[in-house]
mmCIF file with all atom_site columns, C-alpha atoms in Angstrom:
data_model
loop_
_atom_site.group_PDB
_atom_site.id
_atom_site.type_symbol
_atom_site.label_atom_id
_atom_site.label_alt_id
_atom_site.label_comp_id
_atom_site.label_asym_id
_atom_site.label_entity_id
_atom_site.label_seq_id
_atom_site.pdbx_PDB_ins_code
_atom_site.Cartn_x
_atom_site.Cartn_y
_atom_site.Cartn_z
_atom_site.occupancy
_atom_site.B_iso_or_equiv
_atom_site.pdbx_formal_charge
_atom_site.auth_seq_id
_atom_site.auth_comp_id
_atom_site.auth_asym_id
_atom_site.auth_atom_id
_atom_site.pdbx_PDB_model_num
ATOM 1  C CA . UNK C 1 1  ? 22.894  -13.834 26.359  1.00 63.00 ? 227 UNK C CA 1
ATOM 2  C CA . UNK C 1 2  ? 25.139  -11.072 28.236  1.00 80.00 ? 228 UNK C CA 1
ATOM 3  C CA . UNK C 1 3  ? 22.383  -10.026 30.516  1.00 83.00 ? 229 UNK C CA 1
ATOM 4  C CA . UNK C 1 4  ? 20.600  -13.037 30.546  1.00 87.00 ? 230 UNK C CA 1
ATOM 5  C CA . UNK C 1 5  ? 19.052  -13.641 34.305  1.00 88.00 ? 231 UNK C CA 1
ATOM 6  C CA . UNK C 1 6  ? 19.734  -10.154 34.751  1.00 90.00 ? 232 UNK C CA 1
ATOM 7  C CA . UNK C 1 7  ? 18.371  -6.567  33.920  1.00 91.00 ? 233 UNK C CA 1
ATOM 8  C CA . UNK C 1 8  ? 19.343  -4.579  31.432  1.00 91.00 ? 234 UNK C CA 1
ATOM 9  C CA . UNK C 1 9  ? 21.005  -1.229  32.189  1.00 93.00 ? 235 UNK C CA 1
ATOM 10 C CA . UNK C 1 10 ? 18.277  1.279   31.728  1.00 95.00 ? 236 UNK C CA 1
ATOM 11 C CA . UNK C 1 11 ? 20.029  3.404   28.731  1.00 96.00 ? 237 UNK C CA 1
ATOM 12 C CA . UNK C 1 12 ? 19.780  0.297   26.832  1.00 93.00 ? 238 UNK C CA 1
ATOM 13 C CA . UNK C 1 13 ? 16.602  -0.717  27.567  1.00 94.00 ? 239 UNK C CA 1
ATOM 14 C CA . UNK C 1 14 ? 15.195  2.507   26.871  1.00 97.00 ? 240 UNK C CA 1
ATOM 15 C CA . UNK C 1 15 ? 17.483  2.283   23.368  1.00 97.00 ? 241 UNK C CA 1
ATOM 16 C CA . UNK C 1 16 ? 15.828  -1.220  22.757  1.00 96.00 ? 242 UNK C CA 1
ATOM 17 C CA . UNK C 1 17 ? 12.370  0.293   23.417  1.00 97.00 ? 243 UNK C CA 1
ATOM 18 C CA . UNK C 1 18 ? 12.638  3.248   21.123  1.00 98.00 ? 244 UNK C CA 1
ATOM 19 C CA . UNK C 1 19 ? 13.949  0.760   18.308  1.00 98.00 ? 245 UNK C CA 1
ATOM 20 C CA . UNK C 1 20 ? 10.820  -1.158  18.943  1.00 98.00 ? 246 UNK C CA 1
ATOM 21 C CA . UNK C 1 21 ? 8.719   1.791   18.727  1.00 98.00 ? 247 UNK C CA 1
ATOM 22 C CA . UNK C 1 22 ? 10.519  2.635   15.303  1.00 98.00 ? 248 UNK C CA 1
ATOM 23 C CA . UNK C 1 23 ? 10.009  -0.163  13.839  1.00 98.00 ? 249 UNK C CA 1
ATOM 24 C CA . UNK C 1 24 ? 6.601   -0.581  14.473  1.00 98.00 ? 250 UNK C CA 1
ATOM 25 C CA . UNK C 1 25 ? 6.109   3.252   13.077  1.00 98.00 ? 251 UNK C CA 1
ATOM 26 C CA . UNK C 1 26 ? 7.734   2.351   9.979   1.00 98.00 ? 252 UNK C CA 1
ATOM 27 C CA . UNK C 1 27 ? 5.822   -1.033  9.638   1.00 98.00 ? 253 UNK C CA 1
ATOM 28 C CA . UNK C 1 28 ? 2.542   0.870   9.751   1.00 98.00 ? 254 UNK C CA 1
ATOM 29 C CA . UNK C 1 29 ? 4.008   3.400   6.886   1.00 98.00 ? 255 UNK C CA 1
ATOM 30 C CA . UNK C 1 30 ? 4.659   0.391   4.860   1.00 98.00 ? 256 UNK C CA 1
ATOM 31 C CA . UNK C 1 31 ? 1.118   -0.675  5.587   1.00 98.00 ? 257 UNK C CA 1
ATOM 32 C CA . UNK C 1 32 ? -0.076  2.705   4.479   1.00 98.00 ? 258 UNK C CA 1
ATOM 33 C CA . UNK C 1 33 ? 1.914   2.182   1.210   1.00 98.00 ? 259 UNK C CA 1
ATOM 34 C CA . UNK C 1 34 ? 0.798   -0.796  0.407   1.00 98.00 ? 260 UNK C CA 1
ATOM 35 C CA . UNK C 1 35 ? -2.746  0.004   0.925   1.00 98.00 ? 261 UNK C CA 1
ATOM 36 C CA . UNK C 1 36 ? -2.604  3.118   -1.384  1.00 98.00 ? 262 UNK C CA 1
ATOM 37 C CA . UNK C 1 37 ? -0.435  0.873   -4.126  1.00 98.00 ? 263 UNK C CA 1
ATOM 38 C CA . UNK C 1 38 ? -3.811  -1.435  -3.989  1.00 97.00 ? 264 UNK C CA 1
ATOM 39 C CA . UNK C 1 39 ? -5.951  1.412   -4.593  1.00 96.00 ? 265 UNK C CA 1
ATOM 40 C CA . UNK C 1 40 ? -4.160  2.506   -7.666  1.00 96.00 ? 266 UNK C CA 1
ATOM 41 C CA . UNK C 1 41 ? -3.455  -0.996  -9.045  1.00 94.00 ? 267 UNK C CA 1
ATOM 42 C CA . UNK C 1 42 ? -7.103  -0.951  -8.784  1.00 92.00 ? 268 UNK C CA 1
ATOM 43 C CA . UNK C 1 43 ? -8.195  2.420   -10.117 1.00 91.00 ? 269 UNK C CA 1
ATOM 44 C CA . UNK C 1 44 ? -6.265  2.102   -13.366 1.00 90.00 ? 270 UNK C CA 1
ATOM 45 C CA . UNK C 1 45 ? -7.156  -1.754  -13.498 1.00 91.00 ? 271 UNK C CA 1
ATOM 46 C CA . UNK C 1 46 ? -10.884 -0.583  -14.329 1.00 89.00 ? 272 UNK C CA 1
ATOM 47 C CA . UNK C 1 47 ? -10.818 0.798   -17.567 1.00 91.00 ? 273 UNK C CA 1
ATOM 48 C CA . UNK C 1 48 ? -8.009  -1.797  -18.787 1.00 91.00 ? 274 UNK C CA 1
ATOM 49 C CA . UNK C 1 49 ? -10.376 -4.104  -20.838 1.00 91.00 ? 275 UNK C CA 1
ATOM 50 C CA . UNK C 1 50 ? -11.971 -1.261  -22.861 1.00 91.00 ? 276 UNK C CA 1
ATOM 51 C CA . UNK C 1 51 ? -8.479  -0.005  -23.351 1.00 91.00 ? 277 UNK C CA 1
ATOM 52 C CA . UNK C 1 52 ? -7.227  -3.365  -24.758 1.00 94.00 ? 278 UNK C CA 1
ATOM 53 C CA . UNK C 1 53 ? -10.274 -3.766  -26.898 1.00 94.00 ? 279 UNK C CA 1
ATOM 54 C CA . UNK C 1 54 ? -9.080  -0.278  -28.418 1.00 93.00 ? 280 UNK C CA 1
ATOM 55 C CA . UNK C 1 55 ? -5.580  -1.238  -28.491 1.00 93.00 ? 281 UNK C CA 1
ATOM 56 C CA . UNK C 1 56 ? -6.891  -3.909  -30.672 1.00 96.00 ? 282 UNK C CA 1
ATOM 57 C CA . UNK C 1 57 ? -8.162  -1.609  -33.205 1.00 95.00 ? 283 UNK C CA 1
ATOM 58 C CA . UNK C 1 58 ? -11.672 -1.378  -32.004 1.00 94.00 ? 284 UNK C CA 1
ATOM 59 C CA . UNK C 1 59 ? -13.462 1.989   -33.791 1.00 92.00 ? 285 UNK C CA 1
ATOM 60 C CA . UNK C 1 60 ? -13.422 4.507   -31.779 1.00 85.00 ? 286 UNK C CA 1
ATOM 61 C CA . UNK C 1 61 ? -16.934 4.919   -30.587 1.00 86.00 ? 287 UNK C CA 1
ATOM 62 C CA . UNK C 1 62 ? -17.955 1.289   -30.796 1.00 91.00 ? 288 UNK C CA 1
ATOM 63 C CA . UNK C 1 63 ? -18.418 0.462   -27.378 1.00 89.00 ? 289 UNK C CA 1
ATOM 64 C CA . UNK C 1 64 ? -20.348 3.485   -26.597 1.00 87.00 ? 290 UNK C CA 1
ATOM 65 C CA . UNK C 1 65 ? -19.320 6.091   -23.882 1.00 88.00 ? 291 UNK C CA 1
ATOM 66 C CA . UNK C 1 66 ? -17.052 4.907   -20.874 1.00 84.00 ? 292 UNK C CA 1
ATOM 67 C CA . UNK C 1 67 ? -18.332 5.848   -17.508 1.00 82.00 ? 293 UNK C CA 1
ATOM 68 C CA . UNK C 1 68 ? -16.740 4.357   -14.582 1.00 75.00 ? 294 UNK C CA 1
ATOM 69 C CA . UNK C 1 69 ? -18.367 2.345   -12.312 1.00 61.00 ? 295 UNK C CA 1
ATOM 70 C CA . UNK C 1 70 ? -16.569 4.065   -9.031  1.00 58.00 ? 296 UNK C CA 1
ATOM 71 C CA . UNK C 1 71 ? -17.330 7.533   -10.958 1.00 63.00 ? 297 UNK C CA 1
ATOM 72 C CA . UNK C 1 72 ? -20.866 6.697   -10.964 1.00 62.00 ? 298 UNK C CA 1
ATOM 73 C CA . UNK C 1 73 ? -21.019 5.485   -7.892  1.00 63.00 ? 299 UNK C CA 1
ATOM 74 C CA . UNK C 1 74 ? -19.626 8.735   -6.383  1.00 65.00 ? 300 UNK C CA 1
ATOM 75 C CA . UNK C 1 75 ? -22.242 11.010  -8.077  1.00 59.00 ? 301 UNK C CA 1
#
């Protein structure tokens, strides 16, 4: 509202402009974080139903050999 109508003093526009640039830095971090969260969530998410049926007390050896899907996939 100070400057309104008017331009702002070059310092502070240049201070505005590198806070801008920050921020969007930063946002794209958090991006990068929350993509690589997803990918874990996801990786250990896999094997979670075998492990339950084991937690469960399911004999070891019961539901054969695991092999992971993404494992396979890789080979």
């Amino acid at each position: 509202v100070f400057y309104k109508g008017k331009p702002l003093p070059a310092a502070l526009q240049a201070e505005i402009d590198r806070s801008d640039a920050s921020f969007l830095a930063l946002r794209d971090v958090f991006r990068g974080l929350e993509q690589d969260i997803a990918f874990i969530v996801a990786k250990h998410a896999r094997p979670l139903p075998r492990l339950r049926k084991l937690w469960a007390g399911a004999p070891l050896g019961s539901m054969g050999l695991y092999e992971d899907a993404a494992a396979s996939a890789a080979r």
